[in-house]
Coordinates of C-alpha atoms and ligand atoms in Angstrom, one line a residue:
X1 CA -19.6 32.7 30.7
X2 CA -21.0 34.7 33.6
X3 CA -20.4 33.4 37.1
X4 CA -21.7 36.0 39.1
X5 CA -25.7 37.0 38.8
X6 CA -25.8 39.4 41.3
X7 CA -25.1 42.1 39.6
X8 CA -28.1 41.3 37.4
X9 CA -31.6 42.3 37.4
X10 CA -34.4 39.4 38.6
X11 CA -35.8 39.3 35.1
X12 CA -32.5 38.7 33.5
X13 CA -31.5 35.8 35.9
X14 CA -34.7 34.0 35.3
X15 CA -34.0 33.7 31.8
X16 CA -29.9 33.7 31.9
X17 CA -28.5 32.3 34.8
X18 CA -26.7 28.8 34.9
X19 CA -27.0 27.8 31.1
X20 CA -23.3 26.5 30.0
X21 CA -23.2 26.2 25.7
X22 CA -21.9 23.2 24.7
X23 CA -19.8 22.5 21.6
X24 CA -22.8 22.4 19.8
X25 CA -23.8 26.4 20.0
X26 CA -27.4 25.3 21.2
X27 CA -29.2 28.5 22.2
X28 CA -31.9 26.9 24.6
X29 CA -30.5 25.0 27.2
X30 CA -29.5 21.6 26.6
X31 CA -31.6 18.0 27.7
X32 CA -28.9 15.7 28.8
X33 CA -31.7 12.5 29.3
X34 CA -28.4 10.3 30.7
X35 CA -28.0 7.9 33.9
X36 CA -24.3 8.3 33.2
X37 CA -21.2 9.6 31.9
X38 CA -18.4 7.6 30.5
X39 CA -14.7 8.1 30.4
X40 CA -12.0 9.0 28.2
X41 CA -9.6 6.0 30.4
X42 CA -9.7 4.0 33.0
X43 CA -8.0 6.3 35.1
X44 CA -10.1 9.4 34.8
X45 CA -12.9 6.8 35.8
X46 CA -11.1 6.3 38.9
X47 CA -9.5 10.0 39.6
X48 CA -13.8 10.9 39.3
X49 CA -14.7 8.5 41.7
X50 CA -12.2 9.7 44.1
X51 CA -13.5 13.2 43.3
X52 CA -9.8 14.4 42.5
X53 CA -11.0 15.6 39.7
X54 CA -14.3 17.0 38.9
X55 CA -16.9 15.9 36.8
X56 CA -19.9 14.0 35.3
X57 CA -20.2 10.3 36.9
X58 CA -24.1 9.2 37.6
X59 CA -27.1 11.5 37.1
X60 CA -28.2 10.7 40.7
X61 CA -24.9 12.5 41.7
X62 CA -24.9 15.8 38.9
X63 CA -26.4 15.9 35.7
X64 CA -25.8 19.4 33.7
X65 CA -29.1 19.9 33.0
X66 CA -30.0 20.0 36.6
X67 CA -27.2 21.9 37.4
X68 CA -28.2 24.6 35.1
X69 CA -31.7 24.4 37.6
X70 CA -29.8 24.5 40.5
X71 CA -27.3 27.5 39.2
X72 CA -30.3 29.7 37.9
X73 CA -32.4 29.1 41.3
X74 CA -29.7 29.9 43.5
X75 CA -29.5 32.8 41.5
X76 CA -32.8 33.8 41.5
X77 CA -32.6 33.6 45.7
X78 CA -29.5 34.7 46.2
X79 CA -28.0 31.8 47.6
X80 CA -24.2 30.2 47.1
X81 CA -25.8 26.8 46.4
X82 CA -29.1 24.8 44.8
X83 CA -29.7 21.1 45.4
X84 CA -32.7 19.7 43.6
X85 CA -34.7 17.3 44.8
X86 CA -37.2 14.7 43.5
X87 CA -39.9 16.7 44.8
X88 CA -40.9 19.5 47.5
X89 CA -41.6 17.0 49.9
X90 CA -38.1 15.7 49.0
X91 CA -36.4 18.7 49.7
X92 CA -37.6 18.7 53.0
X93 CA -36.6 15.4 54.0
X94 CA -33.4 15.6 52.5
X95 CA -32.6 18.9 54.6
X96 CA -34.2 17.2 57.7
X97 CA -31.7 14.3 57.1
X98 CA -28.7 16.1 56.3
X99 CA -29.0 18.5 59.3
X100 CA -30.9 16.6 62.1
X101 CA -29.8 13.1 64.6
X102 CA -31.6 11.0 66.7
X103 CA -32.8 13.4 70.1
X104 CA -32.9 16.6 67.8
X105 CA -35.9 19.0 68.0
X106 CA -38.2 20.6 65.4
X107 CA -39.8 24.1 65.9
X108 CA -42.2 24.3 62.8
X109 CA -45.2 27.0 62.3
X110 CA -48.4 25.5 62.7
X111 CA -49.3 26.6 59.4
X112 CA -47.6 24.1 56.8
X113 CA -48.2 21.9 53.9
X114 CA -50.2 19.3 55.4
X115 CA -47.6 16.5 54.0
X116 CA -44.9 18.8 56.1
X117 CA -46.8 18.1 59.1
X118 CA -47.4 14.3 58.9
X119 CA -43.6 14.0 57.9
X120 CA -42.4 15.7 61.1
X121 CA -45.3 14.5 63.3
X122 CA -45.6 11.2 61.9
X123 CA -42.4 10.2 60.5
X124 CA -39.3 11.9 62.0
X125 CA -40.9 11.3 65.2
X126 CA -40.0 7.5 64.9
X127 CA -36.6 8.3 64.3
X128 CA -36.4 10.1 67.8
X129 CA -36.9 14.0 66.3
X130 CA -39.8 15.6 67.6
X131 CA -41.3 18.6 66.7
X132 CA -43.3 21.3 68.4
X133 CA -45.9 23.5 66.3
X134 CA -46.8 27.1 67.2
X135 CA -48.9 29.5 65.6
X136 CA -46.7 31.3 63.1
X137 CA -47.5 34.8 64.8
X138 CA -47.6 34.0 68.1
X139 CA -43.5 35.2 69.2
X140 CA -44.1 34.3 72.9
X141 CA -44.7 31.2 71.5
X142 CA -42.1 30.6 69.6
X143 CA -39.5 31.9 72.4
X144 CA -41.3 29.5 74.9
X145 CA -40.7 26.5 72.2
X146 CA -37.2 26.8 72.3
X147 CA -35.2 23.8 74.0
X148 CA -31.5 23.6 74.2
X149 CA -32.1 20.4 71.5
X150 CA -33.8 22.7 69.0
X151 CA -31.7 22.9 65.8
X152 CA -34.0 23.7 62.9
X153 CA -36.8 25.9 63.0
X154 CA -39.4 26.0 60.2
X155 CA -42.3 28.0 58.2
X156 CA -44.3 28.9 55.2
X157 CA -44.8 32.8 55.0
X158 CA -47.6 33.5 53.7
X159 CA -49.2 30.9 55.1
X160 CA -51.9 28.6 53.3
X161 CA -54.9 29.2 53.4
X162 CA -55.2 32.4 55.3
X163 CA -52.0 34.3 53.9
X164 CA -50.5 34.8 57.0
X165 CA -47.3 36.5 57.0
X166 CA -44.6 36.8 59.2
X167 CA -41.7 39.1 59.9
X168 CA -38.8 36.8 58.1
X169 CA -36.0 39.3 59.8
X170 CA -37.2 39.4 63.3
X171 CA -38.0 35.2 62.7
X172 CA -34.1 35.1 61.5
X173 CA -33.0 37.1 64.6
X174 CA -34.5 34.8 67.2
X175 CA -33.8 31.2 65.4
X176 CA -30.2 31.9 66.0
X177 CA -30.2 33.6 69.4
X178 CA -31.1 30.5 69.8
X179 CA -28.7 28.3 67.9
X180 CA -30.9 27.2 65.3
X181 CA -31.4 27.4 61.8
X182 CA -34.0 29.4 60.3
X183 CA -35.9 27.2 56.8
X184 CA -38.4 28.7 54.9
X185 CA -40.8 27.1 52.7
X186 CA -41.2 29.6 49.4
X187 CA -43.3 28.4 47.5
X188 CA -46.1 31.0 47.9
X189 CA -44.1 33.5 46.6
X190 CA -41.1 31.8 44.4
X191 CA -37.9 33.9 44.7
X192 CA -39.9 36.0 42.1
X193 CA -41.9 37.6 44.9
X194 CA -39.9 37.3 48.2
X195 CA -36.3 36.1 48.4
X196 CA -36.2 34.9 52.4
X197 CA -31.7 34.7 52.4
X198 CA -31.9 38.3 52.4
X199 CA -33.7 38.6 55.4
X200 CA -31.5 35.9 57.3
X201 CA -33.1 32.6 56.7
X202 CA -30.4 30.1 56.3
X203 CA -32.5 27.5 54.1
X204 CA -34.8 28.3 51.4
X205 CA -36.9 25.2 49.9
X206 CA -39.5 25.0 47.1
X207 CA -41.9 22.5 45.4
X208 CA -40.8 23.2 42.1
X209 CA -44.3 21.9 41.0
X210 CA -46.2 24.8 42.0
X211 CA -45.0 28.2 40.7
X212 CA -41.1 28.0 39.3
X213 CA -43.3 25.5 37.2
X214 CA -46.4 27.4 36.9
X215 CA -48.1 25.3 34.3
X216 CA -48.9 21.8 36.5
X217 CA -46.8 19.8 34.8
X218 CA -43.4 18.1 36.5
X219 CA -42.6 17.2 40.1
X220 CA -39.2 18.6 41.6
X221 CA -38.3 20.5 44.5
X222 CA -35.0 22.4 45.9
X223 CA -33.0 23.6 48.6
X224 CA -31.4 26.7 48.6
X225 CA -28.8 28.1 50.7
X226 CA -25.1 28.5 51.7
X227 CA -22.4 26.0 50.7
X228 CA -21.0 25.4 54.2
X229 CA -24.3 24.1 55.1
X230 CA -25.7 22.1 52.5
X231 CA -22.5 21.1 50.5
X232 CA -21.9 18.8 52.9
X233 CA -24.3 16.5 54.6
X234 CA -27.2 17.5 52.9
X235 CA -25.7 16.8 49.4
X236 CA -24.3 13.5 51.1
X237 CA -27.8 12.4 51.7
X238 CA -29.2 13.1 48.6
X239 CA -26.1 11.3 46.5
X240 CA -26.8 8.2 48.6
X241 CA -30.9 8.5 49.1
X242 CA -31.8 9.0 45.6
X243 CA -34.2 11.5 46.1
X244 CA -32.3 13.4 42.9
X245 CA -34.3 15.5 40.2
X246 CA -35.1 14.6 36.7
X247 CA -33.5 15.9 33.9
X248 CA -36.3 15.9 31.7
X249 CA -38.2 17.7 34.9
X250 CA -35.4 20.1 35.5
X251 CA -35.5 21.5 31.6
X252 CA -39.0 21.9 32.1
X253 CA -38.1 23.6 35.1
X254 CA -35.6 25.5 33.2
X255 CA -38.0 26.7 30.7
X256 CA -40.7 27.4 33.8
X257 CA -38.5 29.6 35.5
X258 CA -37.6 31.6 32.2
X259 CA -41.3 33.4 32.4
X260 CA -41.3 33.2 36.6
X261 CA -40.9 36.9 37.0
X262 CA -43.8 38.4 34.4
X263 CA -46.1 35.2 35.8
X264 CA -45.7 36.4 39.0
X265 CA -46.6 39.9 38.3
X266 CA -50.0 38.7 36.5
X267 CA -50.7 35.8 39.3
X268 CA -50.5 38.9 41.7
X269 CA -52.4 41.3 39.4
X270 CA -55.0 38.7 38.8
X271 CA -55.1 37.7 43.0
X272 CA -55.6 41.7 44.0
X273 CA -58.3 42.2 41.5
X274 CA -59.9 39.1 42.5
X275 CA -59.6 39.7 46.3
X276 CA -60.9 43.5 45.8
X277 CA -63.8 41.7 44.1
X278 CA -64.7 39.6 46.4
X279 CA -64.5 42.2 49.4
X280 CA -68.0 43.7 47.4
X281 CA -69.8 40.8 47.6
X282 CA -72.7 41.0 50.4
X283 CA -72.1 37.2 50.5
X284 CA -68.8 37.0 51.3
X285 CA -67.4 37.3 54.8
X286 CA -64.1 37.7 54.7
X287 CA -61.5 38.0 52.3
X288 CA -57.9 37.0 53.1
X289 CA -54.9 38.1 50.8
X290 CA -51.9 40.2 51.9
X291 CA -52.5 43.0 49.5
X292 CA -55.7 44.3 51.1
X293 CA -55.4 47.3 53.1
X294 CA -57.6 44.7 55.4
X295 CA -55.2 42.3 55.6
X296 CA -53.4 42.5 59.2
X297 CA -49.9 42.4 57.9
X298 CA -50.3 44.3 54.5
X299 CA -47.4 46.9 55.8
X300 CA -45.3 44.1 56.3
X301 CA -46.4 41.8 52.9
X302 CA -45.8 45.2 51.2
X303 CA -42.0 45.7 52.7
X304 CA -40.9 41.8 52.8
X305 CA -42.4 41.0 49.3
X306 CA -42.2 42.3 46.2
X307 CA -45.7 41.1 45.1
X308 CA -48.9 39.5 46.7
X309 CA -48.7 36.4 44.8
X310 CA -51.9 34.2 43.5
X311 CA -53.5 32.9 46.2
X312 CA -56.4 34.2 47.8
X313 CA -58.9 32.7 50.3
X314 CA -62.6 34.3 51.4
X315 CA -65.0 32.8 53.6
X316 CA -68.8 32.9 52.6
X317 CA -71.8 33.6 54.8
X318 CA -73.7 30.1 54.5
X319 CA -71.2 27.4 55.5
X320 CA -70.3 24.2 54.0
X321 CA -73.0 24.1 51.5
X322 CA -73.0 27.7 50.0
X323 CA -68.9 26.9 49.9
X324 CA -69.8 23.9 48.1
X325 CA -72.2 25.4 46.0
X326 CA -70.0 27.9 44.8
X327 CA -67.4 25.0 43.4
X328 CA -70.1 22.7 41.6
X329 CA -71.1 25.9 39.8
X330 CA -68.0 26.6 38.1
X331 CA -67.6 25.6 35.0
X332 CA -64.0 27.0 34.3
X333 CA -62.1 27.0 37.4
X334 CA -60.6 23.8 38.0
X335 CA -62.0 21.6 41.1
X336 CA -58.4 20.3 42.4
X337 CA -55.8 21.5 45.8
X338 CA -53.0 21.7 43.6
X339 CA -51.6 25.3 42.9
X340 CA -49.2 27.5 41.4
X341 CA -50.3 26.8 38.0
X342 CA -51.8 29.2 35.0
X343 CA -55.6 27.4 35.5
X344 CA -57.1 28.8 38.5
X345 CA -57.6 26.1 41.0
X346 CA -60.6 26.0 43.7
X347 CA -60.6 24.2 46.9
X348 CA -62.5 23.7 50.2
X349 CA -60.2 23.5 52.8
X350 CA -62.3 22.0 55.5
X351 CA -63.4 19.3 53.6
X352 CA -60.0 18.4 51.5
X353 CA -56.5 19.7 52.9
X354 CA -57.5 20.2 56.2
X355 CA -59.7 17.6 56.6
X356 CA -58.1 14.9 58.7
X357 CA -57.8 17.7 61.5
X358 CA -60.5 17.8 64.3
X359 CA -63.1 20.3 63.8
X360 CA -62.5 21.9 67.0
X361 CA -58.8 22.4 65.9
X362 CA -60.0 23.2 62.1
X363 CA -62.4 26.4 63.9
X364 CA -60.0 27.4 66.1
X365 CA -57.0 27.6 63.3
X366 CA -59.8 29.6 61.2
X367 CA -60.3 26.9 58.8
X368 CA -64.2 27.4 58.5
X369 CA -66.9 25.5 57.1
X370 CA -67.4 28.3 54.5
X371 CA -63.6 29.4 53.6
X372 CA -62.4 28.6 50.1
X373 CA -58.8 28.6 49.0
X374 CA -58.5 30.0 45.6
X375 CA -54.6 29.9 43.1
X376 CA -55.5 32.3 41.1
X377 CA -54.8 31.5 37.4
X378 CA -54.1 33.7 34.5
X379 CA -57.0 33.2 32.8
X380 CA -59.0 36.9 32.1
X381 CA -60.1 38.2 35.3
X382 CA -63.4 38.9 34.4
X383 CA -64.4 35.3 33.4
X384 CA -63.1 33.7 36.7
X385 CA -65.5 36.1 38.7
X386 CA -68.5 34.8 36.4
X387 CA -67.4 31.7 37.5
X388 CA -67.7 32.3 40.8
X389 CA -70.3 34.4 41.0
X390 CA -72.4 31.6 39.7
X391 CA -72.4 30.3 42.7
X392 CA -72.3 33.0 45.1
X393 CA -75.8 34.0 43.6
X394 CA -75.1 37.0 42.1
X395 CA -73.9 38.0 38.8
X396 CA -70.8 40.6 38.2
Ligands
PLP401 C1 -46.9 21.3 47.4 C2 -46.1 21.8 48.5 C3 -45.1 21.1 49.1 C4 -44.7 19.7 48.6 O1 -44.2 19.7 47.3 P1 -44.3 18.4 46.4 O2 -43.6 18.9 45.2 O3 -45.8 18.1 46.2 O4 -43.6 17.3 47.1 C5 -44.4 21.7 50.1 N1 -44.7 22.9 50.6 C6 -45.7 23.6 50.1 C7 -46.1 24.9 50.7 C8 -46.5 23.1 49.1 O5 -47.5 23.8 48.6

């Protein structure tokens, strides 16, 4: 059994890494759908308790299913250690728990997953945490942030819906001048794309139910990163919180992750060629996606990432109702915010994601009337510019 993936390519990890045989010679990985593990005496059942010996005891503890997720992740990002989680949203929580106490600060990027925000803002807050948002390119901003209670800093690079990206190195260097510890939010570009440990981050998390995945089917999430910090009182919070991952979800997972890498290179080949599109048609504004020569960071999307990834937003001359015009005239792409799934998804971020926020805020952040976010399937390319072009008035 190989322990050690680094010495293998990406490709090979996604398809390799973590699967243990069992007796039974089974060449896809195994489903063990248990709640728990039973015992050869009574005391094994007590030495595994005690933890003086290793092993199986309750699937909300380890399953080996999930622990083939969590080896093959970890090896896919190049971190010591995987905990899965329930969810994305779980992941977070869990790493806010595990790390963070009562008079603790937050530094998080303005632009996150909206349930990101409410949990910090609305939630943690109660608990006495409080978090400060700054734009996510705006250094002076960040360095201003900073108070000697600041112990987790956090972002999503790029950033939904405008793709912006930020310098994960420089980011890394600051957070701990500072003391802190640097998370990142991966989602956009799955470890397939952009692995964020190598640039110094200290935590990578995912929503498992966008890209790793990819076809919209289970909810999971993870957190990736060195033993020392989440071995302990991270992994303590999720044993007695319950926020653990499904087996069933994690062999989906499993199977997900097995075509990560070649989805990824046809998400992003589908998102340039879409975005290149777009930049031709006299009704569009703007295009946003990192792998424009337009795009304000492109040098630094094309040196921090390996890929563009799927998601690509545009803004349309005509506000709200040639935006909305444009999605009641698809008849393929699928009307829905979720993403990171092989059916292109089209959403209006104004009216949906973004929607609760004031409209002063929503134009100031950029999040106009006539932007649409679009995850770019992998569906023909061809067919999902018909679709849109429907409704941008003008045919391809
Ligand atoms: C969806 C999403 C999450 C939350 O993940 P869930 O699996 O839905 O809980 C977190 N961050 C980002 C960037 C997401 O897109």
């Amino acid at each position: 059994m190989i322990d050690d993936w680094s010495e293998f390519g990406l490709d090979t990890r996604a398809v390799r890494a973590g699967q243990v045989r069992t007796a039974e010679g089974e060449h896809s990985e195994a489903l063990f759908l248990t709640s728990s593990f039973v015992f050869d005496s009574a005391a094994e059942a007590a030495a595994r308790f005690s933890g003086q010996i290793e092993g199986n005891v309750y699937s909300r503890f380890t399953n080996p299913t999930v622990r083939t997720f969590e080896k093959r992740l970890a090896a896919l990002e190049g971190g010591e250690r995987c905990i899965a989680t329930s969810s994305g949203m779980a992941a977070i929580l869990t790493t806010c728990l595990g790390l963070l106490k009562t008079g603790d600060h937050i530094l998080a990027s303005r632009s996150i997953f909206g349930s990101s925000v409410t949990l910090f803002d609305k939630i943690l807050s109660r608990f006495g945490i409080q978090t400060t948002f700054v734009e996510l390119n705006d250094r002076a901003a960040w360095e201003t942030a900073f108070t000697p209670q600041t112990r987790l800093c956090f972002l999503e690079t790029p950033s939904n819906p405008l793709t912006e990206i930020v310098d994960l190195r420089q980011m890394a260097d600051l957070v701990h001048a500072h003391n802190a510890l640097l998370v990142v939010d991966n989602c956009f570009c799955s470890p397939a794309l952009q692995q964020p440990l190598k640039w110094g981050a200290d935590i990578v998390i995912h929503s498992a139910t966008k890209y790793l995945d990819g076809q919209g089917r289970c909810l999971g999430g993870a957190i990736v990163g060195a033993e020392s910090l989440l071995g302990g009182d991270i992994y303590s919070v999720l044993r007695s919180s319950g926020a653990s991952l499904s087996p069933f979800n994690a062999w989906v997972f499993l199977k997900g992750l097995e075509t990560l890498t070649l989805r990824m290179k046809a998400h992003s080949a589908n998102g340039l060629a879409l975005a290149q599109w777009l930049e031709t048609q006299p009704s569009v504004n703007k295009v946003y996606y990192p792998g424009l020569a337009s795009h304000p960071q492109h040098e630094l999307a094309k040196r921090q990432q390996s890929g563009f990834g799927g998601l690509v937003s545009f803004e349309v001359k005509g506000g709200r109702e040639v935006a909305w015009r444009i999605i009641d005239n698809t008849r393929l792409i699928s009307i829905t915010a979720n993403l990171g799934d092989t059916k292109t998804t089209i959403t209006h971020p104004a009216s949906t994601t973004h929607g609760r926020i004031s409209p002063v805020q929503r134009e100031a952040a950029n999040i106009t009337e006539g932007l649409l976010r679009v995850s770019v399937g992998l569906e023909d390319i061809t067919d999902i510019q018909t679709d849109l072009a429907r409704g941008l008035g003008k045919t391809t």
